[in-house]
CSV table of C-alpha atoms and ligand atoms in Angstrom, one decimal:
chain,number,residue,atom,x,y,z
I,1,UNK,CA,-9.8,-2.0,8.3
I,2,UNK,CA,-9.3,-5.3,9.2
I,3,UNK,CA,-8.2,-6.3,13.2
I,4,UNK,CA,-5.0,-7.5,12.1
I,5,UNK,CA,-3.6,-4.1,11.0
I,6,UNK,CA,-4.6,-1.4,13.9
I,7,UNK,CA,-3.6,2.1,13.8
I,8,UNK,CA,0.1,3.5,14.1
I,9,UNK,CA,1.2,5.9,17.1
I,10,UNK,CA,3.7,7.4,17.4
I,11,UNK,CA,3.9,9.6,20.7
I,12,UNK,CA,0.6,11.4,20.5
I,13,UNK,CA,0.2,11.1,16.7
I,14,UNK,CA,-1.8,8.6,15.4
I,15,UNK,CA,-1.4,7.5,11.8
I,16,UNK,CA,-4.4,5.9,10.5
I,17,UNK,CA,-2.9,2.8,8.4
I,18,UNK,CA,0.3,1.3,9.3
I,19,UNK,CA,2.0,1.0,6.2
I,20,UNK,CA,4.1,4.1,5.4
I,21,UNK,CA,6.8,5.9,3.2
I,22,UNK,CA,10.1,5.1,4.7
I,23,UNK,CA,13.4,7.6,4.5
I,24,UNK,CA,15.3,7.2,1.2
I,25,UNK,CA,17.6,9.0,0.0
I,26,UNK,CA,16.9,10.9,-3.4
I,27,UNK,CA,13.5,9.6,-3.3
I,28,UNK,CA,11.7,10.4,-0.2
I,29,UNK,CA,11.7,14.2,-1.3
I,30,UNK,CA,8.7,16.5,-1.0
I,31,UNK,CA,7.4,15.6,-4.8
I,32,UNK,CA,7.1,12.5,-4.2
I,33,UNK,CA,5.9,12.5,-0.4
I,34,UNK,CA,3.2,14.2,-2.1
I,35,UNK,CA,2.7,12.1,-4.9
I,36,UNK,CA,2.5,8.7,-2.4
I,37,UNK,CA,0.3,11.1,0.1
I,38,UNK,CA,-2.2,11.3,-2.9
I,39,UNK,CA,-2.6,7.7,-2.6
I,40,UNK,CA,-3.1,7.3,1.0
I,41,UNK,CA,0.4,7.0,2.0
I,42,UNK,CA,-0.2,8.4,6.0
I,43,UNK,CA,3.1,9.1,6.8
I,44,UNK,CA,6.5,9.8,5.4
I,45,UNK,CA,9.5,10.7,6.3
I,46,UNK,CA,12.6,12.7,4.5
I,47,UNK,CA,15.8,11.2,3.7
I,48,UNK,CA,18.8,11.3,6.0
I,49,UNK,CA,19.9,15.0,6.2
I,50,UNK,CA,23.7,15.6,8.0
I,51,UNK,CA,23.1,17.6,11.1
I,52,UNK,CA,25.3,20.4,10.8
I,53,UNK,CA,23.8,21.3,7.3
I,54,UNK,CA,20.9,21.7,9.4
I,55,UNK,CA,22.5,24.5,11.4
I,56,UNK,CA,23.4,26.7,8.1
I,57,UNK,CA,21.1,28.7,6.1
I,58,UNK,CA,21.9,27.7,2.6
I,59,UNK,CA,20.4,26.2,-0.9
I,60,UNK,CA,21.1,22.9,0.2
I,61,UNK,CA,19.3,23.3,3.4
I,62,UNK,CA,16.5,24.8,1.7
I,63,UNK,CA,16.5,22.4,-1.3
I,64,UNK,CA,16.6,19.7,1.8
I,65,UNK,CA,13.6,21.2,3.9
I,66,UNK,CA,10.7,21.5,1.9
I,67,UNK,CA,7.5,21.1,3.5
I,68,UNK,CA,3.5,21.1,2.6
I,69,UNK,CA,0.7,21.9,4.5
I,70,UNK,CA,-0.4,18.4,2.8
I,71,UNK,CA,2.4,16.8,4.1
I,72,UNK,CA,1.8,15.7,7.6
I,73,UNK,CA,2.5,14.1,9.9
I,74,UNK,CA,6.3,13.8,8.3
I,75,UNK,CA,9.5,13.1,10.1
I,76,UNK,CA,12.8,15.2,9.0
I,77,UNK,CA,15.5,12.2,9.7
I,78,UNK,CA,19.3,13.6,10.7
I,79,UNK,CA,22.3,11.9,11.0
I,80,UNK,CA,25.4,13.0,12.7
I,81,UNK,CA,28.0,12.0,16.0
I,82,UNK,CA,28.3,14.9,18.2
I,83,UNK,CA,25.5,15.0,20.8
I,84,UNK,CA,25.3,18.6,21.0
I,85,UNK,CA,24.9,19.0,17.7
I,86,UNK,CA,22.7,16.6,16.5
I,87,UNK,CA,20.2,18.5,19.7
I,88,UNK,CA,21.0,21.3,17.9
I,89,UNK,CA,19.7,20.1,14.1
I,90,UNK,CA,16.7,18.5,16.0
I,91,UNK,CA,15.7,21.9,17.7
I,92,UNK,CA,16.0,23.3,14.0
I,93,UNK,CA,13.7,20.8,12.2
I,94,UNK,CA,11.1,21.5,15.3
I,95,UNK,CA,11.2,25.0,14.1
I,96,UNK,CA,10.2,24.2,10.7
I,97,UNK,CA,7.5,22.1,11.3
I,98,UNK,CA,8.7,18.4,11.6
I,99,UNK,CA,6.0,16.4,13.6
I,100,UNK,CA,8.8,14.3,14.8
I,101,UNK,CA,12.7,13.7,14.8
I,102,UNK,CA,13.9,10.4,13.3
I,103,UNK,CA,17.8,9.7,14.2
I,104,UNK,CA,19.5,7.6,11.7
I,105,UNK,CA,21.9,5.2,13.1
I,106,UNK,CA,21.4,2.7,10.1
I,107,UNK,CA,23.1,4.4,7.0
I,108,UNK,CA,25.3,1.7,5.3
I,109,UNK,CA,27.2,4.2,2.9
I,110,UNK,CA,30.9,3.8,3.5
I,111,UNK,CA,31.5,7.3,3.4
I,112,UNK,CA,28.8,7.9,5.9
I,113,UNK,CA,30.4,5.1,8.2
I,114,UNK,CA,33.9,6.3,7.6
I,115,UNK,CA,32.8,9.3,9.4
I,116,UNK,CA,31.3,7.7,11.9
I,117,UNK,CA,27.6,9.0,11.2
I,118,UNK,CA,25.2,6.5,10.2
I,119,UNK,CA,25.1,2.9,10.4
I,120,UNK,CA,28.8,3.2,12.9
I,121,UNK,CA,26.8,4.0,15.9
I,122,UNK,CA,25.5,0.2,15.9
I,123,UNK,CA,28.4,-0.2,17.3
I,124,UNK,CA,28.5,2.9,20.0
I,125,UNK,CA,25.9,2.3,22.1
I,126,UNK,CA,27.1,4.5,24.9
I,127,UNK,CA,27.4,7.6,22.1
I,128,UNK,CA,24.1,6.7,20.2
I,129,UNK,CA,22.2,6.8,23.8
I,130,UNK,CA,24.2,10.1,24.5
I,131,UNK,CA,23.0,11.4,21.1
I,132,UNK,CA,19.4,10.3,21.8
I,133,UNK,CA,19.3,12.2,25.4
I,134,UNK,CA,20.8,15.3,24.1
I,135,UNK,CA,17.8,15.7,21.5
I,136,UNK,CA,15.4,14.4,23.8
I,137,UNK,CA,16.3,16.8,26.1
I,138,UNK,CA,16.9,19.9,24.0
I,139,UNK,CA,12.9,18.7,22.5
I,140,UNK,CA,10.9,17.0,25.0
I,141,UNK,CA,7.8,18.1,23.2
I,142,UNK,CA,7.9,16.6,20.0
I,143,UNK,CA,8.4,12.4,19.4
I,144,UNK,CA,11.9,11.5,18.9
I,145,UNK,CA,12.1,8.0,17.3
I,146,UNK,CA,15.2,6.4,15.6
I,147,UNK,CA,16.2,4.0,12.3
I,148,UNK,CA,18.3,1.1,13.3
I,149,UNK,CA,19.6,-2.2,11.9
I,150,UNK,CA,19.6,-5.4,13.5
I,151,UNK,CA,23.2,-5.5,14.2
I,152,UNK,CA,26.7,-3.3,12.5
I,153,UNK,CA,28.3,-6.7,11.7
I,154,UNK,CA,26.9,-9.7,10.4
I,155,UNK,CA,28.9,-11.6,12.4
I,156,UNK,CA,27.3,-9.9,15.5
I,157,UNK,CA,25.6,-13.1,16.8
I,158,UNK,CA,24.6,-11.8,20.3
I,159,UNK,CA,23.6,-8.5,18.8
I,160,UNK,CA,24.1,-7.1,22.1
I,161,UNK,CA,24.1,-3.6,20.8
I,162,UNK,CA,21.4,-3.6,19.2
I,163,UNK,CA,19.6,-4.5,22.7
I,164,UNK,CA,21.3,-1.9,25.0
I,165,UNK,CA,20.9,1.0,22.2
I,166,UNK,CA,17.1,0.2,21.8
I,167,UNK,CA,16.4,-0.6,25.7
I,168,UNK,CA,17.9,2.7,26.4
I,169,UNK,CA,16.7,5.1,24.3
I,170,UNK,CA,13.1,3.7,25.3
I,171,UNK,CA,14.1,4.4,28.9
I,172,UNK,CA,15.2,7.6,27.8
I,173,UNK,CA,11.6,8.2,26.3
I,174,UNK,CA,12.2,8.0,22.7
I,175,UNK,CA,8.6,7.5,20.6
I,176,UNK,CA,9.4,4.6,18.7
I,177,UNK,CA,12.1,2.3,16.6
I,178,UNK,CA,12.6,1.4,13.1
I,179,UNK,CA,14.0,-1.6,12.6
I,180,UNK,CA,16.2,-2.6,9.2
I,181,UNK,CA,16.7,-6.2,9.9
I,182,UNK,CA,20.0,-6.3,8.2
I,183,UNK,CA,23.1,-5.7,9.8
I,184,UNK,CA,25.5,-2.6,8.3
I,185,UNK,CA,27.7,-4.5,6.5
I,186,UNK,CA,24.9,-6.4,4.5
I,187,UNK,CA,24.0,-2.7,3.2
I,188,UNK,CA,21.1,-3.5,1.1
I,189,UNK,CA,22.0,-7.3,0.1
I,190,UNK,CA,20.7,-10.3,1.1
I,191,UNK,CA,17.5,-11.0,2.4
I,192,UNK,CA,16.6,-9.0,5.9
I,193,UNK,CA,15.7,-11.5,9.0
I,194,UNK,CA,11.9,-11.0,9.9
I,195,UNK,CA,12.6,-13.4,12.9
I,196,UNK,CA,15.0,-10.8,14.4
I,197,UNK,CA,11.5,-8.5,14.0
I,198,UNK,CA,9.7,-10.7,15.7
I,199,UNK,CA,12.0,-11.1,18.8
I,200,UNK,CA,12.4,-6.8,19.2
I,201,UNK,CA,8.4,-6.9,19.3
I,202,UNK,CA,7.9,-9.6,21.4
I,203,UNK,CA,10.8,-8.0,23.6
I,204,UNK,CA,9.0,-4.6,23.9
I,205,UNK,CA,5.6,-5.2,23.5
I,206,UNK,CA,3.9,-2.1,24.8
I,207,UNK,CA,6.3,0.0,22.4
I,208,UNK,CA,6.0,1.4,18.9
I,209,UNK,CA,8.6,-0.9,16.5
I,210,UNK,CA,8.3,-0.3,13.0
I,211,UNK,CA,9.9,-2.9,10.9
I,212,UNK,CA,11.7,-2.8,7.4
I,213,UNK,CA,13.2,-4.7,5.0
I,214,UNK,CA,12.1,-6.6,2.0
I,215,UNK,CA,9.4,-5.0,1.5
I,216,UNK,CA,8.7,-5.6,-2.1
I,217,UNK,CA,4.9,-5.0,-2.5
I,218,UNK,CA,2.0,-4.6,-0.7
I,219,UNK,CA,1.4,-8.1,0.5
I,220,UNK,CA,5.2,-8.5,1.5
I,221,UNK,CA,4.1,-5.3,3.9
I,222,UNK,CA,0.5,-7.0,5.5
I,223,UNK,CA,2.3,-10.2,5.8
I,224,UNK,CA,5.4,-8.3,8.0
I,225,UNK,CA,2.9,-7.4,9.9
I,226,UNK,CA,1.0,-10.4,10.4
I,227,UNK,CA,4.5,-12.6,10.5
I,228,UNK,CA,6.1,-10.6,13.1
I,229,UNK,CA,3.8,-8.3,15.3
I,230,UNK,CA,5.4,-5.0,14.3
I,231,UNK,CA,3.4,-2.1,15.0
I,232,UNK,CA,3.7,-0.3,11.1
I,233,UNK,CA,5.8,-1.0,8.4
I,234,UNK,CA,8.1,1.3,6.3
I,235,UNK,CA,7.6,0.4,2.3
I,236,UNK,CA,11.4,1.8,1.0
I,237,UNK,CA,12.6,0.2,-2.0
I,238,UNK,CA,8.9,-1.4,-3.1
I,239,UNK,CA,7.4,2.1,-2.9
I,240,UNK,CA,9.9,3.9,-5.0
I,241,UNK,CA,8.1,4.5,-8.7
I,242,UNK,CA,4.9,2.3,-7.0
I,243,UNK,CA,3.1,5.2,-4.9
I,244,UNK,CA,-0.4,2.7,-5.4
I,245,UNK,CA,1.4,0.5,-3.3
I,246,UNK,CA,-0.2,3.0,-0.6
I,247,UNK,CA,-3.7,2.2,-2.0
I,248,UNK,CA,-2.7,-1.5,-2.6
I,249,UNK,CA,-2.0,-2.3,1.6
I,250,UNK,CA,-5.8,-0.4,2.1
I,251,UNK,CA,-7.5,-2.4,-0.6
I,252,UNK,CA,-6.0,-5.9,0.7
I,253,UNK,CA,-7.0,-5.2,4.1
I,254,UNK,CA,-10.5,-3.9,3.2
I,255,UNK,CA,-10.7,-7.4,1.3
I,256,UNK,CA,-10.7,-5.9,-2.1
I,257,UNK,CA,-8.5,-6.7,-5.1
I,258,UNK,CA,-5.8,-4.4,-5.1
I,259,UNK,CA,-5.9,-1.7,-7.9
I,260,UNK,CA,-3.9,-1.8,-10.4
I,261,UNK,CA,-2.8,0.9,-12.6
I,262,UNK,CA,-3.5,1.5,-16.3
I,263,UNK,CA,-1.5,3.1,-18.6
I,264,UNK,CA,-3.6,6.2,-18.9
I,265,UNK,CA,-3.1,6.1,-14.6
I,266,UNK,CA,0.5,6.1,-15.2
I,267,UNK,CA,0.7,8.7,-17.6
I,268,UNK,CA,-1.9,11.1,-15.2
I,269,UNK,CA,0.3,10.3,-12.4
I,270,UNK,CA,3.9,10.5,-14.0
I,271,UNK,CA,2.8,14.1,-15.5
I,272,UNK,CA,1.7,15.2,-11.8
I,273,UNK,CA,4.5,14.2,-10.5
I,274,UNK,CA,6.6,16.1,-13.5
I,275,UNK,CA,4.5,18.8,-12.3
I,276,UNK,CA,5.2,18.9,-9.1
I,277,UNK,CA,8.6,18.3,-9.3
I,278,UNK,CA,9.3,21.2,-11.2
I,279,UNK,CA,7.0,23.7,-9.5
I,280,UNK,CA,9.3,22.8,-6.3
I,281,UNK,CA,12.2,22.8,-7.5
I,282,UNK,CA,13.2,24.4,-11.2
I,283,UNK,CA,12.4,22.9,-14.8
I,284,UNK,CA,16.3,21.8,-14.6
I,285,UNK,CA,16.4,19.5,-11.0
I,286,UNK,CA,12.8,19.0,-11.9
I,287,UNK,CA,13.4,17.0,-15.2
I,288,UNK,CA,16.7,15.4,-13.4
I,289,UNK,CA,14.1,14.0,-10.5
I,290,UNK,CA,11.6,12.7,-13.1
I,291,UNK,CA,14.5,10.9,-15.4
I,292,UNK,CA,15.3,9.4,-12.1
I,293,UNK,CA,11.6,8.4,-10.8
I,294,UNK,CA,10.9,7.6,-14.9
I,295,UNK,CA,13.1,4.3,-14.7
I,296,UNK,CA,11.5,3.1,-11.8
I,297,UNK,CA,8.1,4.1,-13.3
I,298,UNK,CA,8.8,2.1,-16.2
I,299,UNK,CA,8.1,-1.3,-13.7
I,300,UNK,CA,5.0,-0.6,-14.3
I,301,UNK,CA,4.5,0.1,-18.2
I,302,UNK,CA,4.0,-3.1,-20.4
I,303,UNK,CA,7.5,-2.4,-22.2
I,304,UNK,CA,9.6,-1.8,-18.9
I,305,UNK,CA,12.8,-2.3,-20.9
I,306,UNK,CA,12.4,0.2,-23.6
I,307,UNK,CA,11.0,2.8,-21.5
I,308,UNK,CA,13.6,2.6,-19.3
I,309,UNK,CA,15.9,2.7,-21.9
I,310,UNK,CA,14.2,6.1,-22.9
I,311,UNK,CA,14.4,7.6,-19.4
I,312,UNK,CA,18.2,6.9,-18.9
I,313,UNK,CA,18.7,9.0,-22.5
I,314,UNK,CA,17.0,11.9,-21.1
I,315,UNK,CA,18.6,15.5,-21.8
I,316,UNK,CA,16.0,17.7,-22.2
I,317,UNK,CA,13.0,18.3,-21.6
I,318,UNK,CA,11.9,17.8,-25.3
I,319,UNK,CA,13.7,14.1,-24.5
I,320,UNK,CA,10.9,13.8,-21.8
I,321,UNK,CA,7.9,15.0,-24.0
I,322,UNK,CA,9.1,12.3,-26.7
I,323,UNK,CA,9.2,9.7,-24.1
I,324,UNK,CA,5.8,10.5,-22.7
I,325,UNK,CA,4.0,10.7,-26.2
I,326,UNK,CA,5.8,7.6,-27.7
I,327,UNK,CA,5.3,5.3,-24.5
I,328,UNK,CA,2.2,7.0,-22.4
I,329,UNK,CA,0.2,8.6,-24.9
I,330,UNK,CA,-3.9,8.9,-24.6
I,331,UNK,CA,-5.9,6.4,-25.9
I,332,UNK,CA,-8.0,9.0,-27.0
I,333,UNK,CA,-5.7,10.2,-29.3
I,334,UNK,CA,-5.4,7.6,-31.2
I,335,UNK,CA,-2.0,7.5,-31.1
I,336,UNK,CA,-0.6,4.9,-28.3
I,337,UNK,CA,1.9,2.3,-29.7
I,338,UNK,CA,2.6,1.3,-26.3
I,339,UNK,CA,-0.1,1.2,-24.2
H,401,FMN,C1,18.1,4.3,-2.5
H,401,FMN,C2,17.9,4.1,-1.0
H,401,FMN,C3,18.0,5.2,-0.1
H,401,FMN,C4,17.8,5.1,1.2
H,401,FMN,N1,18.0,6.2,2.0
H,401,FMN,C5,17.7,6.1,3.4
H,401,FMN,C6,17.8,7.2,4.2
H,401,FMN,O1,18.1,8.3,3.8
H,401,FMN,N2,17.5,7.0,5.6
H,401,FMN,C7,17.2,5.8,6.1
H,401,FMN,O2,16.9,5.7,7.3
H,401,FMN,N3,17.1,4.7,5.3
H,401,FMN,C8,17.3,4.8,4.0
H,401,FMN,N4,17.2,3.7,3.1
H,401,FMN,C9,16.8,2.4,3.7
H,401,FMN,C10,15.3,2.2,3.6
H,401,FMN,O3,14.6,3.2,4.3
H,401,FMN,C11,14.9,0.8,4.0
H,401,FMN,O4,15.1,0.7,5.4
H,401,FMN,C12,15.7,-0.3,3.3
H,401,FMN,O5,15.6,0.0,1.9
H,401,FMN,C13,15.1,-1.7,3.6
H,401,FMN,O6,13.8,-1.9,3.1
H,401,FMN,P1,13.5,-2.6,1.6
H,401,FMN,O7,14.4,-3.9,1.6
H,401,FMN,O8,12.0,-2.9,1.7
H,401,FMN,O9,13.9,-1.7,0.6
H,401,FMN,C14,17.5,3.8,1.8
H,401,FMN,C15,17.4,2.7,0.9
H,401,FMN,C16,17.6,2.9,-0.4
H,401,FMN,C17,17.4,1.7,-1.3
């Protein structure tokens, strides 16, 4: 590896690349943890789960917490307001086998906000640092870290909340920040501000900061890195339906070309992953996934338009077959009209 791009820690684990799967929301689920830890991907972490669903021993809990013995080091990310229970949820996802706690103060989604979960504790500094004592205290042996944005409003110029949530919660001993560097209200539009990266490193230099945001491929993530001083990067959006992107980041920084895949590697991997999906969760929520993961896969595919077409038509799972045979088929069969 080249001295640029050192090792990630985070409290006493150490991650051996520091490019990783950040949390997103109907993506970052177990199948596909495992399909991006099949490329190197050294740590991942689940989308944002509320707290109190946490606390209740259901099938959305249990569709929520799936875990691998090939699936570690992972972080199980909560959101939620009340200090007591958010401690709580944490304790829970200990139990199950999380290697650390990730808060989410970052979530954009009005109807996450409008609750006052999420990306509203930007601005709540005195609650969020509540919130990250109360877990810290309930699990002082496993690393708490948290998700943040730059600032809740884009008009926060001094972004003073930003600062006293961060400076805090490493006083209180937290393992490590994520950094979105958008504010709230810019959601997921417009471009994030890599300078604003830069300035949260520089201003806690001895501390773990992972950085996000516009992260399209796996040069956008080395160059975060080199640009701004950030300790690890979270691939989100560029990851989703580009799991190589994990063995991209190695291959640039090893000095090799980056690989890129084939058609017959995309239909290997989009079958695993098919696979997978369904072995975890049921032929029916499997093939709802993979319709889901199959548009984004199509980036890839030298006809992205068609095959995306094909993947949002997708009712059955004869649909799916008939997609995979008319636009991924083996060479060696000599029927491949696509590839
Ligand atoms: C579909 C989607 C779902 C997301 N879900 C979560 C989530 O559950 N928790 C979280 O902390 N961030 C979530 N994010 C934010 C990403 O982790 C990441 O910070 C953001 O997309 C910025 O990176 P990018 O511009 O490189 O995509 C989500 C983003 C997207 C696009």
């Amino acid at each position: 590896m080249s001295p640029t791009f050192k090792p990630l820690k985070i409290g006493k684990i150490e991650i051996d690349f520091p490019v990783v799967l950040g949390a997103l929301a109907g993506y970052s689920d177990l199948s596909y943890r495992l399909i991006c830890r099949s490329f190197s991907a050294p740590y991942c972490t689940t989308e944002a789960m509320l707290d109190h669903q946490m606390l209740l021993e259901n099938k959305l809990r249990r569709k929520l917490i799936k875990l691998d013995d090939a699936d570690h080091p992972v972080a199980g990310q909560i959101m939620g307001n009340d200090p007591a229970v958010m401690a709580q949820a944490a304790a829970a996802l200990r139990e199950m086998g999380f290697d650390v706690i990730d808060l989410n103060f970052a979530c954009p989604v009005s109807k996450v906000v409008s609750k006052k979960r999420g990306g509203f504790m930007m601005g709540q500094p005195d609650r969020a640092l509540e919130i990250v004592r109360a877990v810290l205290r309930r699990i002082p042996d496993r690393p708490v870290t948290l998700k943040l944005r730059r600032a809740l409003h884009e008009s926060d110029e001094t972004y003073e909340d930003f600062w006293k949530i961060a400076r805090g919660a490493f006083d209180a001993g937290v393992a490590g920040i994520c950094v979105h560097a958008r504010s709230v209200d810019q959601k997921h539009g417009g471009r994030a501000d890599w300078e604003f990266l830069s300035r949260v490193k520089s201003d806690f230099p001895d501390r773990t900061i992972l950085g996000s945001g516009d992260v399209h491929t796996a040069a956008d993530a080395l160059r975060m890195i080199r640009q701004t001083g950030v300790d690890g990067v979270i691939a989100a959006r560029g990851a989703i339906g580009n799991p190589w992107i994990f063995r991209q980041v190695r291959d640039i920084a090893a000095g090799r070309e980056p690989c890129q895949p084939d058609i017959d590697e995309q239909r290997e991997l989009i079958a695993r992953h098919f696979q997978l999906a369904c072995e975890i969760y049921g032929p029916r929520r499997g093939l709802k996934i993979m319709r889901n993961f199959g548009i984004h896969y199509s980036r890839m595919h030298p006809h992205p338009a068609k095959v995306r077409m094909a993947c949002v038509n997708i009712k059955t799972e004869n649909d799916w077959t008939a997609l995979m045979t008319t636009y991924y088929a083996d060479r060696d069969s000599g029927h491949h009209p696509y590839g």
